[in-house]
Amino acid sequence: MKNLITILFVGLISFAVNAQEKVAKIEFKETTIDYGVIEKGADGVRVFEFTNTGDAPLIISDVKSSCGCTVPKKPEGPIAPGAKGEISVKYDTNRVMPIRKTITVLSNADTPTVALKIKGDVIDPSKSSVLEKKTTSVMNQ
């Protein structure tokens, strides 16, 4: 009886040690997306691509944005080891201003929190700059 209990105990410990070694790893193709200069009302959707380079399923539990003008969408199910996934981000391009936003990804990966960034500048082509309107100097008028 003691031998059976000892064998079961050793088996459980070795199983727990093996289970702890397997970990998911998230590796993004790029962590910053540059929208560049885009026009007001343009398509604001961009995609962050990643791969699970670990040996356990990757579960993304939450994706948050630093602002309500940016809406991220996470994958619904787990990402198998070696598989690729996407996090899409939609920025509200009706806001004419520079873009500097952070998207925080929470997962079960060895690095549980990853910060992704978007940047760019939204312009309104119907409004020209005050500098562009002046063709003559104030002194010449």
GROMACS .gro file of N, CA and C in nm:
model
  423
    1MET      N    1   0.083  -0.119   0.000
    1MET     CA    2   0.000   0.000   0.000
    1MET      C    3   0.087   0.126   0.000
    2LYS      N    4   0.196   0.122   0.082
    2LYS     CA    5   0.286   0.237   0.088
    2LYS      C    6   0.353   0.260  -0.048
    3ASN      N    7   0.387   0.150  -0.115
    3ASN     CA    8   0.450   0.163  -0.247
    3ASN      C    9   0.355   0.228  -0.348
    4LEU      N   10   0.230   0.193  -0.344
    4LEU     CA   11   0.130   0.248  -0.435
    4LEU      C   12   0.112   0.399  -0.409
    5ILE      N   13   0.105   0.437  -0.284
    5ILE     CA   14   0.091   0.579  -0.249
    5ILE      C   15   0.215   0.656  -0.292
    6THR      N   16   0.332   0.597  -0.271
    6THR     CA   17   0.457   0.663  -0.310
    6THR      C   18   0.463   0.682  -0.462
    7ILE      N   19   0.425   0.580  -0.536
    7ILE     CA   20   0.426   0.588  -0.682
    7ILE      C   21   0.328   0.694  -0.731
    8LEU      N   22   0.210   0.698  -0.673
    8LEU     CA   23   0.111   0.799  -0.711
    8LEU      C   24   0.162   0.940  -0.677
    9PHE      N   25   0.222   0.957  -0.561
    9PHE     CA   26   0.274   1.086  -0.518
    9PHE      C   27   0.384   1.136  -0.614
   10VAL      N   28   0.477   1.048  -0.648
   10VAL     CA   29   0.587   1.083  -0.739
   10VAL      C   30   0.529   1.114  -0.879
   11GLY      N   31   0.431   1.037  -0.920
   11GLY     CA   32   0.368   1.060  -1.050
   11GLY      C   33   0.299   1.196  -1.056
   12LEU      N   34   0.229   1.234  -0.951
   12LEU     CA   35   0.161   1.363  -0.946
   12LEU      C   36   0.261   1.479  -0.946
   13ILE      N   37   0.368   1.464  -0.872
   13ILE     CA   38   0.469   1.569  -0.867
   13ILE      C   39   0.535   1.585  -1.004
   14SER      N   40   0.570   1.476  -1.070
   14SER     CA   41   0.634   1.486  -1.201
   14SER      C   42   0.537   1.543  -1.305
   15PHE      N   43   0.409   1.510  -1.293
   15PHE     CA   44   0.308   1.568  -1.383
   15PHE      C   45   0.297   1.718  -1.362
   16ALA      N   46   0.297   1.762  -1.237
   16ALA     CA   47   0.287   1.905  -1.206
   16ALA      C   48   0.410   1.980  -1.257
   17VAL      N   49   0.528   1.922  -1.245
   17VAL     CA   50   0.650   1.985  -1.294
   17VAL      C   51   0.645   1.997  -1.446
   18ASN      N   52   0.602   1.893  -1.516
   18ASN     CA   53   0.592   1.898  -1.662
   18ASN      C   54   0.488   1.999  -1.708
   19ALA      N   55   0.377   2.010  -1.637
   19ALA     CA   56   0.272   2.105  -1.673
   19ALA      C   57   0.321   2.248  -1.657
   20GLN      N   58   0.407   2.273  -1.561
   20GLN     CA   59   0.456   2.408  -1.537
   20GLN      C   60   0.558   2.451  -1.642
   21GLU      N   61   0.623   2.360  -1.708
   21GLU     CA   62   0.724   2.394  -1.807
   21GLU      C   63   0.662   2.446  -1.935
   22LYS      N   64   0.543   2.403  -1.968
   22LYS     CA   65   0.479   2.447  -2.090
   22LYS      C   66   0.421   2.586  -2.069
   23VAL      N   67   0.458   2.675  -2.159
   23VAL     CA   68   0.413   2.814  -2.146
   23VAL      C   69   0.387   2.872  -2.286
   24ALA      N   70   0.289   2.959  -2.293
   24ALA     CA   71   0.260   3.028  -2.418
   24ALA      C   72   0.352   3.149  -2.430
   25LYS      N   73   0.388   3.182  -2.552
   25LYS     CA   74   0.471   3.300  -2.578
   25LYS      C   75   0.409   3.375  -2.695
   26ILE      N   76   0.391   3.504  -2.676
   26ILE     CA   77   0.332   3.586  -2.781
   26ILE      C   78   0.441   3.671  -2.845
   27GLU      N   79   0.449   3.663  -2.978
   27GLU     CA   80   0.551   3.738  -3.052
   27GLU      C   81   0.482   3.815  -3.164
   28PHE      N   82   0.483   3.949  -3.153
   28PHE     CA   83   0.417   4.032  -3.253
   28PHE      C   84   0.509   4.061  -3.370
   29LYS      N   85   0.450   4.066  -3.490
   29LYS     CA   86   0.525   4.101  -3.610
   29LYS      C   87   0.579   4.243  -3.596
   30GLU      N   88   0.496   4.333  -3.542
   30GLU     CA   89   0.537   4.470  -3.510
   30GLU      C   90   0.452   4.518  -3.393
   31THR      N   91   0.512   4.600  -3.308
   31THR     CA   92   0.439   4.650  -3.191
   31THR      C   93   0.393   4.793  -3.208
   32THR      N   94   0.429   4.857  -3.320
   32THR     CA   95   0.383   4.992  -3.350
   32THR      C   96   0.335   4.996  -3.495
   33ILE      N   97   0.216   5.051  -3.515
   33ILE     CA   98   0.164   5.072  -3.650
   33ILE      C   99   0.156   5.221  -3.674
   34ASP      N  100   0.216   5.264  -3.784
   34ASP     CA  101   0.216   5.405  -3.821
   34ASP      C  102   0.111   5.426  -3.931
   35TYR      N  103   0.005   5.497  -3.898
   35TYR     CA  104  -0.098   5.528  -3.997
   35TYR      C  105  -0.045   5.627  -4.101
   36GLY      N  106   0.059   5.701  -4.065
   36GLY     CA  107   0.108   5.806  -4.153
   36GLY      C  108   0.010   5.923  -4.150
   37VAL      N  109   0.003   5.999  -4.258
   37VAL     CA  110  -0.093   6.108  -4.270
   37VAL      C  111  -0.213   6.055  -4.346
   38ILE      N  112  -0.329   6.053  -4.280
   38ILE     CA  113  -0.451   6.004  -4.344
   38ILE      C  114  -0.558   6.113  -4.337
   39GLU      N  115  -0.653   6.104  -4.428
   39GLU     CA  116  -0.760   6.203  -4.435
   39GLU      C  117  -0.872   6.170  -4.338
   40LYS      N  118  -0.942   6.273  -4.297
   40LYS     CA  119  -1.059   6.258  -4.210
   40LYS      C  120  -1.160   6.164  -4.277
   41GLY      N  121  -1.212   6.069  -4.201
   41GLY     CA  122  -1.310   5.975  -4.252
   41GLY      C  123  -1.251   5.855  -4.324
   42ALA      N  124  -1.119   5.845  -4.333
   42ALA     CA  125  -1.054   5.732  -4.401
   42ALA      C  126  -1.071   5.604  -4.317
   43ASP      N  127  -1.038   5.493  -4.377
   43ASP     CA  128  -1.047   5.364  -4.307
   43ASP      C  129  -0.946   5.362  -4.193
   44GLY      N  130  -0.995   5.347  -4.070
   44GLY     CA  131  -0.908   5.349  -3.952
   44GLY      C  132  -0.874   5.213  -3.897
   45VAL      N  133  -0.903   5.106  -3.972
   45VAL     CA  134  -0.876   4.971  -3.923
   45VAL      C  135  -0.735   4.927  -3.961
   46ARG      N  136  -0.662   4.879  -3.861
   46ARG     CA  137  -0.529   4.822  -3.882
   46ARG      C  138  -0.522   4.693  -3.802
   47VAL      N  139  -0.425   4.606  -3.836
   47VAL     CA  140  -0.416   4.474  -3.774
   47VAL      C  141  -0.275   4.449  -3.721
   48PHE      N  142  -0.269   4.408  -3.595
   48PHE     CA  143  -0.144   4.361  -3.535
   48PHE      C  144  -0.143   4.209  -3.549
   49GLU      N  145  -0.041   4.155  -3.616
   49GLU     CA  146  -0.029   4.011  -3.633
   49GLU      C  147   0.068   3.955  -3.530
   50PHE      N  148   0.037   3.837  -3.477
   50PHE     CA  149   0.124   3.774  -3.379
   50PHE      C  150   0.127   3.624  -3.399
   51THR      N  151   0.226   3.560  -3.336
   51THR     CA  152   0.242   3.414  -3.340
   51THR      C  153   0.262   3.364  -3.198
   52ASN      N  154   0.202   3.250  -3.167
   52ASN     CA  155   0.227   3.184  -3.039
   52ASN      C  156   0.351   3.098  -3.058
   53THR      N  157   0.466   3.145  -3.011
   53THR     CA  158   0.591   3.072  -3.026
   53THR      C  159   0.619   2.980  -2.907
   54GLY      N  160   0.525   2.970  -2.816
   54GLY     CA  161   0.540   2.882  -2.700
   54GLY      C  162   0.493   2.742  -2.729
   55ASP      N  163   0.484   2.661  -2.624
   55ASP     CA  164   0.440   2.522  -2.640
   55ASP      C  165   0.310   2.494  -2.565
   56ALA      N  166   0.235   2.599  -2.532
   56ALA     CA  167   0.104   2.586  -2.469
   56ALA      C  168   0.007   2.680  -2.541
   57PRO      N  169  -0.122   2.651  -2.538
   57PRO     CA  170  -0.218   2.740  -2.602
   57PRO      C  171  -0.213   2.881  -2.542
   58LEU      N  172  -0.222   2.981  -2.629
   58LEU     CA  173  -0.221   3.121  -2.588
   58LEU      C  174  -0.365   3.170  -2.575
   59ILE      N  175  -0.397   3.225  -2.460
   59ILE     CA  176  -0.531   3.278  -2.437
   59ILE      C  177  -0.518   3.428  -2.409
   60ILE      N  178  -0.575   3.507  -2.498
   60ILE     CA  179  -0.577   3.652  -2.477
   60ILE      C  180  -0.703   3.684  -2.399
   61SER      N  181  -0.685   3.727  -2.275
   61SER     CA  182  -0.799   3.750  -2.188
   61SER      C  183  -0.862   3.888  -2.206
   62ASP      N  184  -0.783   3.988  -2.244
   62ASP     CA  185  -0.838   4.122  -2.259
   62ASP      C  186  -0.747   4.208  -2.346
   63VAL      N  187  -0.808   4.301  -2.418
   63VAL     CA  188  -0.736   4.399  -2.497
   63VAL      C  189  -0.802   4.533  -2.468
   64LYS      N  190  -0.724   4.627  -2.415
   64LYS     CA  191  -0.778   4.758  -2.376
   64LYS      C  192  -0.708   4.869  -2.453
   65SER      N  193  -0.782   4.978  -2.473
   65SER     CA  194  -0.726   5.095  -2.540
   65SER      C  195  -0.712   5.209  -2.440
   66SER      N  196  -0.619   5.299  -2.469
   66SER     CA  197  -0.599   5.414  -2.381
   66SER      C  198  -0.703   5.523  -2.405
   67CYS      N  199  -0.791   5.503  -2.504
   67CYS     CA  200  -0.889   5.607  -2.539
   67CYS      C  201  -1.012   5.541  -2.601
   68GLY      N  202  -1.127   5.605  -2.585
   68GLY     CA  203  -1.250   5.554  -2.644
   68GLY      C  204  -1.254   5.569  -2.795
   69CYS      N  205  -1.162   5.645  -2.852
   69CYS     CA  206  -1.158   5.666  -2.997
   69CYS      C  207  -1.092   5.549  -3.069
   70THR      N  208  -1.035   5.456  -2.994
   70THR     CA  209  -0.968   5.339  -3.050
   70THR      C  210  -1.036   5.213  -2.997
   71VAL      N  211  -1.085   5.129  -3.088
   71VAL     CA  212  -1.156   5.009  -3.047
   71VAL      C  213  -1.079   4.886  -3.093
   72PRO      N  214  -1.017   4.812  -2.998
   72PRO     CA  215  -0.946   4.690  -3.035
   72PRO      C  216  -1.039   4.569  -3.030
   73LYS      N  217  -1.006   4.467  -3.108
   73LYS     CA  218  -1.084   4.342  -3.109
   73LYS      C  219  -0.987   4.226  -3.097
   74LYS      N  220  -1.007   4.143  -2.994
   74LYS     CA  221  -0.917   4.031  -2.967
   74LYS      C  222  -0.970   3.902  -3.030
   75PRO      N  223  -0.882   3.803  -3.049
   75PRO     CA  224  -0.928   3.672  -3.096
   75PRO      C  225  -1.017   3.607  -2.990
   76GLU      N  226  -1.117   3.534  -3.033
   76GLU     CA  227  -1.212   3.475  -2.939
   76GLU      C  228  -1.158   3.349  -2.869
   77GLY      N  229  -1.097   3.260  -2.944
   77GLY     CA  230  -1.053   3.133  -2.885
   77GLY      C  231  -0.904   3.131  -2.859
   78PRO      N  232  -0.856   3.020  -2.802
   78PRO     CA  233  -0.712   3.006  -2.778
   78PRO      C  234  -0.636   2.991  -2.910
   79ILE      N  235  -0.512   3.036  -2.908
   79ILE     CA  236  -0.423   3.025  -3.024
   79ILE      C  237  -0.325   2.910  -2.995
   80ALA      N  238  -0.329   2.809  -3.078
   80ALA     CA  239  -0.245   2.690  -3.058
   80ALA      C  240  -0.097   2.724  -3.074
   81PRO      N  241  -0.008   2.644  -3.014
   81PRO     CA  242   0.136   2.666  -3.033
   81PRO      C  243   0.172   2.663  -3.181
   82GLY      N  244   0.248   2.764  -3.225
   82GLY     CA  245   0.288   2.775  -3.365
   82GLY      C  246   0.186   2.845  -3.454
   83ALA      N  247   0.066   2.868  -3.403
   83ALA     CA  248  -0.039   2.931  -3.484
   83ALA      C  249  -0.028   3.083  -3.479
   84LYS      N  250  -0.087   3.147  -3.579
   84LYS     CA  251  -0.088   3.293  -3.588
   84LYS      C  252  -0.225   3.346  -3.549
   85GLY      N  253  -0.227   3.472  -3.505
   85GLY     CA  254  -0.352   3.538  -3.470
   85GLY      C  255  -0.344   3.685  -3.502
   86GLU      N  256  -0.457   3.754  -3.485
   86GLU     CA  257  -0.463   3.896  -3.515
   86GLU      C  258  -0.540   3.972  -3.408
   87ILE      N  259  -0.498   4.095  -3.385
   87ILE     CA  260  -0.573   4.188  -3.302
   87ILE      C  261  -0.600   4.308  -3.392
   88SER      N  262  -0.728   4.330  -3.424
   88SER     CA  263  -0.761   4.443  -3.510
   88SER      C  264  -0.790   4.565  -3.423
   89VAL      N  265  -0.754   4.681  -3.477
   89VAL     CA  266  -0.772   4.807  -3.406
   89VAL      C  267  -0.841   4.905  -3.501
   90LYS      N  268  -0.948   4.965  -3.453
   90LYS     CA  269  -1.018   5.065  -3.535
   90LYS      C  270  -1.007   5.200  -3.467
   91TYR      N  271  -0.945   5.296  -3.537
   91TYR     CA  272  -0.934   5.432  -3.485
   91TYR      C  273  -1.039   5.518  -3.552
   92ASP      N  274  -1.104   5.607  -3.475
   92ASP     CA  275  -1.206   5.697  -3.526
   92ASP      C  276  -1.139   5.810  -3.602
   93THR      N  277  -1.136   5.798  -3.734
   93THR     CA  278  -1.066   5.898  -3.817
   93THR      C  279  -1.148   6.024  -3.840
   94ASN      N  280  -1.262   6.038  -3.775
   94ASN     CA  281  -1.337   6.163  -3.783
   94ASN      C  282  -1.281   6.268  -3.687
   95ARG      N  283  -1.186   6.229  -3.607
   95ARG     CA  284  -1.118   6.321  -3.515
   95ARG      C  285  -0.991   6.370  -3.583
   96VAL      N  286  -0.989   6.498  -3.618
   96VAL     CA  287  -0.874   6.557  -3.686
   96VAL      C  288  -0.772   6.597  -3.580
   97MET      N  289  -0.666   6.517  -3.572
   97MET     CA  290  -0.562   6.538  -3.472
   97MET      C  291  -0.452   6.435  -3.488
   98PRO      N  292  -0.340   6.455  -3.423
   98PRO     CA  293  -0.236   6.351  -3.425
   98PRO      C  294  -0.284   6.227  -3.347
   99ILE      N  295  -0.240   6.111  -3.392
   99ILE     CA  296  -0.275   5.984  -3.326
   99ILE      C  297  -0.154   5.938  -3.245
  100ARG      N  298  -0.175   5.915  -3.117
  100ARG     CA  299  -0.074   5.856  -3.029
  100ARG      C  300  -0.150   5.776  -2.924
  101LYS      N  301  -0.178   5.650  -2.952
  101LYS     CA  302  -0.259   5.567  -2.863
  101LYS      C  303  -0.187   5.437  -2.830
  102THR      N  304  -0.222   5.382  -2.713
  102THR     CA  305  -0.164   5.256  -2.667
  102THR      C  306  -0.275   5.153  -2.651
  103ILE      N  307  -0.248   5.031  -2.696
  103ILE     CA  308  -0.339   4.917  -2.679
  103ILE      C  309  -0.266   4.818  -2.589
  104THR      N  310  -0.330   4.780  -2.478
  104THR     CA  311  -0.269   4.688  -2.383
  104THR      C  312  -0.330   4.549  -2.401
  105VAL      N  313  -0.244   4.450  -2.421
  105VAL     CA  314  -0.287   4.311  -2.442
  105VAL      C  315  -0.254   4.230  -2.317
  106LEU      N  316  -0.356   4.165  -2.260
  106LEU     CA  317  -0.338   4.080  -2.142
  106LEU      C  318  -0.361   3.935  -2.183
  107SER      N  319  -0.266   3.846  -2.146
  107SER     CA  320  -0.275   3.706  -2.186
  107SER      C  321  -0.209   3.616  -2.083
  108ASN      N  322  -0.209   3.486  -2.113
  108ASN     CA  323  -0.143   3.388  -2.027
  108ASN      C  324   0.000   3.360  -2.073
  109ALA      N  325   0.055   3.447  -2.157
  109ALA     CA  326   0.190   3.428  -2.209
  109ALA      C  327   0.295   3.452  -2.101
  110ASP      N  328   0.419   3.413  -2.130
  110ASP     CA  329   0.527   3.435  -2.034
  110ASP      C  330   0.546   3.584  -2.004
  111THR      N  331   0.512   3.670  -2.100
  111THR     CA  332   0.503   3.815  -2.077
  111THR      C  333   0.354   3.847  -2.081
  112PRO      N  334   0.289   3.853  -1.965
  112PRO     CA  335   0.142   3.861  -1.963
  112PRO      C  336   0.084   3.994  -2.012
  113THR      N  337   0.163   4.100  -2.013
  113THR     CA  338   0.114   4.231  -2.059
  113THR      C  339   0.205   4.284  -2.168
  114VAL      N  340   0.145   4.318  -2.282
  114VAL     CA  341   0.220   4.374  -2.394
  114VAL      C  342   0.152   4.504  -2.436
  115ALA      N  343   0.232   4.609  -2.456
  115ALA     CA  344   0.180   4.738  -2.501
  115ALA      C  345   0.204   4.753  -2.651
  116LEU      N  346   0.097   4.774  -2.725
  116LEU     CA  347   0.105   4.801  -2.868
  116LEU      C  348   0.074   4.949  -2.890
  117LYS      N  349   0.127   5.007  -2.995
  117LYS     CA  350   0.107   5.151  -3.017
  117LYS      C  351   0.063   5.178  -3.160
  118ILE      N  352  -0.023   5.280  -3.173
  118ILE     CA  353  -0.057   5.331  -3.305
  118ILE      C  354  -0.022   5.479  -3.307
  119LYS      N  355   0.020   5.526  -3.423
  119LYS     CA  356   0.054   5.667  -3.436
  119LYS      C  357   0.021   5.712  -3.576
  120GLY      N  358   0.014   5.843  -3.593
  120GLY     CA  359  -0.017   5.899  -3.724
  120GLY      C  360  -0.074   6.038  -3.709
  121ASP      N  361  -0.134   6.088  -3.816
  121ASP     CA  362  -0.191   6.222  -3.815
  121ASP      C  363  -0.312   6.223  -3.906
  122VAL      N  364  -0.428   6.261  -3.851
  122VAL     CA  365  -0.551   6.272  -3.929
  122VAL      C  366  -0.567   6.418  -3.968
  123ILE      N  367  -0.582   6.442  -4.098
  123ILE     CA  368  -0.598   6.579  -4.147
  123ILE      C  369  -0.732   6.595  -4.217
  124ASP      N  370  -0.778   6.717  -4.226
  124ASP     CA  371  -0.900   6.749  -4.299
  124ASP      C  372  -0.858   6.822  -4.426
  125PRO      N  373  -0.866   6.757  -4.543
  125PRO     CA  374  -0.818   6.819  -4.666
  125PRO      C  375  -0.901   6.940  -4.709
  126SER      N  376  -1.023   6.954  -4.659
  126SER     CA  377  -1.105   7.069  -4.697
  126SER      C  378  -1.062   7.197  -4.627
  127LYS      N  379  -0.984   7.183  -4.522
  127LYS     CA  380  -0.934   7.300  -4.450
  127LYS      C  381  -0.786   7.314  -4.480
  128SER      N  382  -0.750   7.424  -4.543
  128SER     CA  383  -0.608   7.445  -4.573
  128SER      C  384  -0.545   7.528  -4.463
  129SER      N  385  -0.418   7.523  -4.456
  129SER     CA  386  -0.342   7.593  -4.354
  129SER      C  387  -0.346   7.744  -4.375
  130VAL      N  388  -0.341   7.819  -4.267
  130VAL     CA  389  -0.335   7.964  -4.274
  130VAL      C  390  -0.209   8.007  -4.349
  131LEU      N  391  -0.103   7.935  -4.333
  131LEU     CA  392   0.022   7.967  -4.401
  131LEU      C  393   0.011   7.951  -4.552
  132GLU      N  394  -0.066   7.852  -4.596
  132GLU     CA  395  -0.082   7.828  -4.739
  132GLU      C  396  -0.166   7.937  -4.805
  133LYS      N  397  -0.258   8.000  -4.733
  133LYS     CA  398  -0.347   8.101  -4.791
  133LYS      C  399  -0.275   8.231  -4.820
  134LYS      N  400  -0.171   8.263  -4.746
  134LYS     CA  401  -0.100   8.389  -4.766
  134LYS      C  402  -0.006   8.379  -4.885
  135THR      N  403  -0.032   8.462  -4.986
  135THR     CA  404   0.056   8.462  -5.102
  135THR      C  405   0.142   8.587  -5.105
  136THR      N  406   0.097   8.689  -5.032
  136THR     CA  407   0.176   8.813  -5.026
  136THR      C  408   0.204   8.846  -4.881
  137SER      N  409   0.306   8.919  -4.861
  137SER     CA  410   0.344   8.958  -4.726
  137SER      C  411   0.250   9.065  -4.672
  138VAL      N  412   0.234   9.069  -4.542
  138VAL     CA  413   0.154   9.171  -4.478
  138VAL      C  414   0.212   9.308  -4.506
  139MET      N  415   0.341   9.319  -4.517
  139MET     CA  416   0.410   9.446  -4.542
  139MET      C  417   0.379   9.500  -4.682
  140ASN      N  418   0.348   9.413  -4.778
  140ASN     CA  419   0.320   9.456  -4.916
  140ASN      C  420   0.176   9.501  -4.934
  141GLN      N  421   0.091   9.480  -4.837
  141GLN     CA  422  -0.050   9.514  -4.853
  141GLN      C  423  -0.078   9.658  -4.821
   0.00000   0.00000   0.00000
